[in-house]
């Protein structure tokens, strides 16, 4: 075997070189299982962020296309998530969008209450 190929296949990755979530999922100890677990986390977080911030009522076929694109795009995000804070950023986005949704819902309820009071 060529020496460069042999040395490239034995790359040791330490936990310090990984993002926090990749380290939690032990990508450095079990790369195959860790990668697919990380992929699942990325997909779940993408779906949560999409539904909190961007989702609209779509016909079934368009919904299938959106989610298929999300599943395919999550593969690239997972590759980035091994060394960068992709999942952590998605968690932060989900928290911010969740707070926004809660505040928006409260504001709409208050506005509706004020409209009902002013009409009486």
Short mmCIF file of N, CA and C in Angstrom, two decimals:
data_model
loop_
_atom_site.label_atom_id
_atom_site.label_comp_id
_atom_site.label_asym_id
_atom_site.label_seq_id
_atom_site.Cartn_x
_atom_site.Cartn_y
_atom_site.Cartn_z
N UNK A 1 0.85 -1.17 0.00
CA UNK A 1 0.00 0.00 0.00
C UNK A 1 0.89 1.24 0.00
N UNK A 2 0.40 2.26 -0.62
CA UNK A 2 1.15 3.51 -0.70
C UNK A 2 1.24 4.13 0.69
N UNK A 3 2.42 4.69 1.08
CA UNK A 3 2.58 5.22 2.44
C UNK A 3 1.62 6.37 2.77
N UNK A 4 1.28 7.19 1.80
CA UNK A 4 0.39 8.31 2.08
C UNK A 4 -1.03 7.79 2.37
N UNK A 5 -1.46 6.81 1.61
CA UNK A 5 -2.78 6.23 1.83
C UNK A 5 -2.83 5.53 3.18
N UNK A 6 -1.77 4.83 3.53
CA UNK A 6 -1.73 4.12 4.81
C UNK A 6 -1.79 5.10 5.97
N UNK A 7 -1.08 6.21 5.88
CA UNK A 7 -1.09 7.16 6.98
C UNK A 7 -2.41 7.94 7.03
N UNK A 8 -3.04 8.17 5.89
CA UNK A 8 -4.30 8.90 5.88
C UNK A 8 -5.43 8.08 6.49
N UNK A 9 -5.38 6.77 6.39
CA UNK A 9 -6.45 5.95 6.95
C UNK A 9 -6.32 5.77 8.46
N UNK A 10 -5.21 6.14 9.03
CA UNK A 10 -4.99 5.99 10.47
C UNK A 10 -4.98 7.34 11.17
N UNK A 11 -5.85 8.21 10.79
CA UNK A 11 -5.90 9.53 11.41
C UNK A 11 -6.57 9.41 12.77
N UNK A 12 -5.91 9.87 13.80
CA UNK A 12 -6.47 9.85 15.14
C UNK A 12 -7.08 11.22 15.44
N UNK A 13 -8.32 11.20 15.84
CA UNK A 13 -9.03 12.42 16.20
C UNK A 13 -9.29 12.36 17.70
N UNK A 14 -8.94 13.42 18.39
CA UNK A 14 -9.19 13.47 19.83
C UNK A 14 -10.49 14.21 20.10
N UNK A 15 -10.99 14.06 21.31
CA UNK A 15 -12.23 14.71 21.70
C UNK A 15 -12.09 16.23 21.67
N UNK A 16 -10.87 16.73 21.90
CA UNK A 16 -10.63 18.17 21.89
C UNK A 16 -10.79 18.78 20.51
N UNK A 17 -10.66 17.98 19.46
CA UNK A 17 -10.78 18.47 18.09
C UNK A 17 -12.22 18.49 17.60
N UNK A 18 -13.14 17.95 18.37
CA UNK A 18 -14.53 17.83 17.96
C UNK A 18 -15.37 18.95 18.56
N UNK A 19 -16.52 19.17 17.97
CA UNK A 19 -17.49 20.07 18.59
C UNK A 19 -18.04 19.38 19.84
N UNK A 20 -18.72 20.14 20.68
CA UNK A 20 -19.22 19.58 21.93
C UNK A 20 -20.16 18.40 21.68
N UNK A 21 -21.12 18.58 20.77
CA UNK A 21 -22.09 17.52 20.52
C UNK A 21 -21.44 16.29 19.90
N UNK A 22 -20.48 16.48 18.99
CA UNK A 22 -19.77 15.34 18.41
C UNK A 22 -18.99 14.60 19.48
N UNK A 23 -18.45 15.33 20.44
CA UNK A 23 -17.76 14.70 21.56
C UNK A 23 -18.71 13.92 22.45
N UNK A 24 -19.89 14.48 22.69
CA UNK A 24 -20.89 13.80 23.52
C UNK A 24 -21.33 12.50 22.86
N UNK A 25 -21.45 12.52 21.53
CA UNK A 25 -21.89 11.33 20.80
C UNK A 25 -20.75 10.39 20.46
N UNK A 26 -19.56 10.66 20.98
CA UNK A 26 -18.38 9.81 20.83
C UNK A 26 -18.01 9.52 19.37
N UNK A 27 -18.01 10.55 18.56
CA UNK A 27 -17.61 10.39 17.17
C UNK A 27 -16.15 9.95 17.08
N UNK A 28 -15.34 10.34 18.04
CA UNK A 28 -13.91 10.00 18.02
C UNK A 28 -13.67 8.53 18.37
N UNK A 29 -14.55 7.91 19.15
CA UNK A 29 -14.37 6.52 19.54
C UNK A 29 -15.03 5.54 18.58
N UNK A 30 -16.21 5.88 18.11
CA UNK A 30 -16.94 5.02 17.19
C UNK A 30 -17.46 5.89 16.05
N UNK A 31 -16.63 6.10 15.02
CA UNK A 31 -16.97 7.08 13.98
C UNK A 31 -18.26 6.80 13.21
N UNK A 32 -18.55 5.56 12.89
CA UNK A 32 -19.73 5.26 12.08
C UNK A 32 -21.01 5.52 12.88
N UNK A 33 -21.12 4.92 14.03
CA UNK A 33 -22.30 5.11 14.87
C UNK A 33 -22.42 6.57 15.31
N UNK A 34 -21.30 7.16 15.69
CA UNK A 34 -21.30 8.56 16.12
C UNK A 34 -21.76 9.50 15.02
N UNK A 35 -21.31 9.24 13.79
CA UNK A 35 -21.72 10.08 12.67
C UNK A 35 -23.22 10.00 12.45
N UNK A 36 -23.78 8.78 12.48
CA UNK A 36 -25.22 8.65 12.22
C UNK A 36 -26.06 9.19 13.37
N UNK A 37 -25.56 9.08 14.60
CA UNK A 37 -26.25 9.71 15.72
C UNK A 37 -26.22 11.23 15.58
N UNK A 38 -25.05 11.75 15.19
CA UNK A 38 -24.93 13.19 14.97
C UNK A 38 -25.83 13.64 13.83
N UNK A 39 -25.93 12.83 12.78
CA UNK A 39 -26.84 13.12 11.66
C UNK A 39 -28.28 13.19 12.16
N UNK A 40 -28.67 12.25 13.00
CA UNK A 40 -30.04 12.25 13.54
C UNK A 40 -30.30 13.52 14.36
N UNK A 41 -29.33 13.92 15.16
CA UNK A 41 -29.49 15.13 15.97
C UNK A 41 -29.60 16.36 15.06
N UNK A 42 -28.77 16.42 14.03
CA UNK A 42 -28.82 17.55 13.09
C UNK A 42 -30.18 17.59 12.39
N UNK A 43 -30.68 16.45 11.95
CA UNK A 43 -31.98 16.42 11.27
C UNK A 43 -33.08 16.88 12.21
N UNK A 44 -33.09 16.37 13.43
CA UNK A 44 -34.13 16.75 14.40
C UNK A 44 -34.07 18.25 14.68
N UNK A 45 -32.87 18.78 14.88
CA UNK A 45 -32.74 20.21 15.16
C UNK A 45 -33.14 21.05 13.95
N UNK A 46 -32.80 20.60 12.75
CA UNK A 46 -33.21 21.32 11.54
C UNK A 46 -34.73 21.35 11.41
N UNK A 47 -35.37 20.24 11.70
CA UNK A 47 -36.83 20.17 11.62
C UNK A 47 -37.46 21.11 12.66
N UNK A 48 -36.92 21.11 13.86
CA UNK A 48 -37.45 21.99 14.91
C UNK A 48 -37.30 23.45 14.51
N UNK A 49 -36.11 23.83 14.04
CA UNK A 49 -35.87 25.22 13.65
C UNK A 49 -36.75 25.60 12.46
N UNK A 50 -36.88 24.71 11.51
CA UNK A 50 -37.73 24.98 10.35
C UNK A 50 -39.18 25.20 10.78
N UNK A 51 -39.69 24.32 11.64
CA UNK A 51 -41.08 24.45 12.06
C UNK A 51 -41.31 25.67 12.94
N UNK A 52 -40.34 26.05 13.75
CA UNK A 52 -40.51 27.22 14.60
C UNK A 52 -40.40 28.53 13.82
N UNK A 53 -39.55 28.54 12.81
CA UNK A 53 -39.28 29.82 12.18
C UNK A 53 -39.78 30.01 10.77
N UNK A 54 -39.90 28.94 10.01
CA UNK A 54 -40.11 29.14 8.59
C UNK A 54 -41.28 28.36 7.99
N UNK A 55 -41.80 27.39 8.71
CA UNK A 55 -42.81 26.50 8.13
C UNK A 55 -44.13 27.22 7.89
N UNK A 56 -44.69 26.92 6.75
CA UNK A 56 -46.04 27.37 6.40
C UNK A 56 -46.83 26.14 6.01
N UNK A 57 -48.12 26.29 5.96
CA UNK A 57 -48.96 25.19 5.49
C UNK A 57 -48.69 24.98 4.01
N UNK A 58 -48.14 23.82 3.67
CA UNK A 58 -47.83 23.49 2.29
C UNK A 58 -48.59 22.25 1.86
N UNK A 59 -48.82 22.12 0.57
CA UNK A 59 -49.40 20.87 0.07
C UNK A 59 -48.44 19.71 0.34
N UNK A 60 -48.97 18.51 0.35
CA UNK A 60 -48.19 17.33 0.72
C UNK A 60 -46.94 17.14 -0.12
N UNK A 61 -47.05 17.28 -1.43
CA UNK A 61 -45.89 17.06 -2.29
C UNK A 61 -44.79 18.09 -2.03
N UNK A 62 -45.17 19.33 -1.82
CA UNK A 62 -44.17 20.37 -1.51
C UNK A 62 -43.52 20.09 -0.16
N UNK A 63 -44.30 19.63 0.79
CA UNK A 63 -43.76 19.26 2.10
C UNK A 63 -42.74 18.13 1.96
N UNK A 64 -43.04 17.15 1.13
CA UNK A 64 -42.11 16.04 0.90
C UNK A 64 -40.81 16.56 0.30
N UNK A 65 -40.92 17.48 -0.65
CA UNK A 65 -39.72 18.04 -1.29
C UNK A 65 -38.88 18.82 -0.26
N UNK A 66 -39.53 19.61 0.57
CA UNK A 66 -38.81 20.40 1.59
C UNK A 66 -38.08 19.47 2.55
N UNK A 67 -38.76 18.46 3.05
CA UNK A 67 -38.13 17.57 4.01
C UNK A 67 -37.06 16.69 3.36
N UNK A 68 -37.24 16.31 2.11
CA UNK A 68 -36.21 15.55 1.40
C UNK A 68 -34.95 16.40 1.24
N UNK A 69 -35.12 17.65 0.87
CA UNK A 69 -33.97 18.56 0.76
C UNK A 69 -33.30 18.74 2.12
N UNK A 70 -34.11 18.78 3.17
CA UNK A 70 -33.55 18.92 4.51
C UNK A 70 -32.73 17.69 4.90
N UNK A 71 -33.24 16.50 4.59
CA UNK A 71 -32.51 15.28 4.91
C UNK A 71 -31.20 15.19 4.12
N UNK A 72 -31.22 15.60 2.87
CA UNK A 72 -30.00 15.56 2.06
C UNK A 72 -29.01 16.63 2.53
N UNK A 73 -29.49 17.83 2.79
CA UNK A 73 -28.62 18.91 3.25
C UNK A 73 -28.03 18.65 4.62
N UNK A 74 -28.73 17.88 5.42
CA UNK A 74 -28.24 17.57 6.77
C UNK A 74 -26.98 16.71 6.73
N UNK A 75 -26.75 15.99 5.63
CA UNK A 75 -25.52 15.21 5.52
C UNK A 75 -24.32 16.14 5.51
N UNK A 76 -24.38 17.20 4.71
CA UNK A 76 -23.29 18.17 4.67
C UNK A 76 -23.16 18.88 6.01
N UNK A 77 -24.28 19.26 6.61
CA UNK A 77 -24.23 19.90 7.93
C UNK A 77 -23.61 18.99 8.98
N UNK A 78 -23.87 17.69 8.87
CA UNK A 78 -23.30 16.74 9.82
C UNK A 78 -21.79 16.66 9.67
N UNK A 79 -21.31 16.69 8.44
CA UNK A 79 -19.86 16.69 8.22
C UNK A 79 -19.25 17.93 8.87
N UNK A 80 -19.89 19.08 8.69
CA UNK A 80 -19.40 20.30 9.34
C UNK A 80 -19.54 20.22 10.86
N UNK A 81 -20.59 19.55 11.35
CA UNK A 81 -20.88 19.49 12.78
C UNK A 81 -19.86 18.67 13.55
N UNK A 82 -19.06 17.89 12.86
CA UNK A 82 -18.03 17.11 13.55
C UNK A 82 -17.01 18.04 14.20
N UNK A 83 -16.63 19.09 13.49
CA UNK A 83 -15.60 19.98 14.02
C UNK A 83 -16.08 21.37 14.36
N UNK A 84 -17.29 21.73 13.92
CA UNK A 84 -17.81 23.07 14.18
C UNK A 84 -19.10 22.99 15.00
N UNK A 85 -19.53 24.12 15.48
CA UNK A 85 -20.66 24.17 16.41
C UNK A 85 -22.00 24.30 15.67
N UNK A 86 -22.27 23.38 14.78
CA UNK A 86 -23.51 23.42 13.99
C UNK A 86 -24.71 23.07 14.87
N UNK A 87 -24.65 21.97 15.58
CA UNK A 87 -25.78 21.55 16.42
C UNK A 87 -26.04 22.57 17.52
N UNK A 88 -24.98 23.07 18.10
CA UNK A 88 -25.11 24.06 19.15
C UNK A 88 -25.77 25.33 18.62
N UNK A 89 -25.44 25.71 17.39
CA UNK A 89 -26.06 26.88 16.76
C UNK A 89 -27.53 26.62 16.48
N UNK A 90 -27.86 25.42 16.04
CA UNK A 90 -29.26 25.07 15.82
C UNK A 90 -30.05 25.07 17.12
N UNK A 91 -29.42 24.64 18.21
CA UNK A 91 -30.09 24.68 19.52
C UNK A 91 -30.36 26.13 19.91
N UNK A 92 -29.37 27.01 19.72
CA UNK A 92 -29.55 28.43 20.04
C UNK A 92 -30.65 29.04 19.18
N UNK A 93 -30.67 28.70 17.89
CA UNK A 93 -31.72 29.21 17.00
C UNK A 93 -33.09 28.71 17.44
N UNK A 94 -33.19 27.45 17.85
CA UNK A 94 -34.46 26.90 18.31
C UNK A 94 -34.94 27.62 19.57
N UNK A 95 -34.03 27.93 20.47
CA UNK A 95 -34.41 28.65 21.70
C UNK A 95 -34.91 30.04 21.37
N UNK A 96 -34.18 30.76 20.52
CA UNK A 96 -34.57 32.12 20.15
C UNK A 96 -35.92 32.11 19.42
N UNK A 97 -36.07 31.21 18.47
CA UNK A 97 -37.34 31.14 17.74
C UNK A 97 -38.49 30.69 18.62
N UNK A 98 -38.21 29.80 19.58
CA UNK A 98 -39.24 29.38 20.53
C UNK A 98 -39.70 30.54 21.40
N UNK A 99 -38.76 31.33 21.89
CA UNK A 99 -39.11 32.52 22.69
C UNK A 99 -39.92 33.49 21.85
N UNK A 100 -39.50 33.68 20.60
CA UNK A 100 -40.23 34.58 19.70
C UNK A 100 -41.66 34.10 19.50
N UNK A 101 -41.85 32.80 19.26
CA UNK A 101 -43.19 32.26 19.05
C UNK A 101 -44.07 32.46 20.29
N UNK A 102 -43.51 32.24 21.46
CA UNK A 102 -44.26 32.41 22.71
C UNK A 102 -44.67 33.86 22.88
N UNK A 103 -43.73 34.77 22.66
CA UNK A 103 -44.05 36.20 22.80
C UNK A 103 -45.06 36.65 21.75
N UNK A 104 -44.94 36.15 20.53
CA UNK A 104 -45.89 36.51 19.48
C UNK A 104 -47.28 36.02 19.83
N UNK A 105 -47.38 34.80 20.34
CA UNK A 105 -48.67 34.25 20.73
C UNK A 105 -49.29 35.07 21.86
N UNK A 106 -48.48 35.47 22.85
CA UNK A 106 -48.99 36.30 23.95
C UNK A 106 -49.46 37.65 23.44
N UNK A 107 -48.68 38.24 22.53
CA UNK A 107 -49.05 39.54 21.98
C UNK A 107 -50.37 39.46 21.23
N UNK A 108 -50.56 38.40 20.44
CA UNK A 108 -51.81 38.24 19.69
C UNK A 108 -52.99 38.06 20.63
N UNK A 109 -52.80 37.32 21.73
CA UNK A 109 -53.87 37.12 22.69
C UNK A 109 -54.23 38.45 23.37
N UNK A 110 -53.21 39.23 23.74
CA UNK A 110 -53.46 40.53 24.36
C UNK A 110 -54.18 41.47 23.40
N UNK A 111 -53.76 41.46 22.15
CA UNK A 111 -54.38 42.31 21.15
C UNK A 111 -55.83 41.89 20.92
N UNK A 112 -56.08 40.60 20.88
CA UNK A 112 -57.45 40.11 20.70
C UNK A 112 -58.30 40.48 21.90
N UNK A 113 -57.76 40.37 23.10
CA UNK A 113 -58.49 40.76 24.31
C UNK A 113 -58.83 42.24 24.29
N UNK A 114 -57.86 43.08 23.89
CA UNK A 114 -58.10 44.51 23.83
C UNK A 114 -59.15 44.86 22.77
N UNK A 115 -59.14 44.14 21.65
CA UNK A 115 -60.16 44.36 20.62
C UNK A 115 -61.55 43.97 21.13
N UNK A 116 -61.63 42.88 21.88
CA UNK A 116 -62.91 42.44 22.43
C UNK A 116 -63.42 43.44 23.48
N UNK A 117 -62.52 43.99 24.30
CA UNK A 117 -62.91 44.94 25.33
C UNK A 117 -63.37 46.25 24.69
N UNK A 118 -62.67 46.69 23.65
CA UNK A 118 -63.03 47.96 23.01
C UNK A 118 -64.33 47.85 22.21
N UNK A 119 -64.69 46.67 21.76
CA UNK A 119 -65.93 46.48 21.02
C UNK A 119 -67.14 46.44 21.94
N UNK A 120 -66.94 46.17 23.22
CA UNK A 120 -68.07 46.08 24.15
C UNK A 120 -68.43 47.41 24.70
#
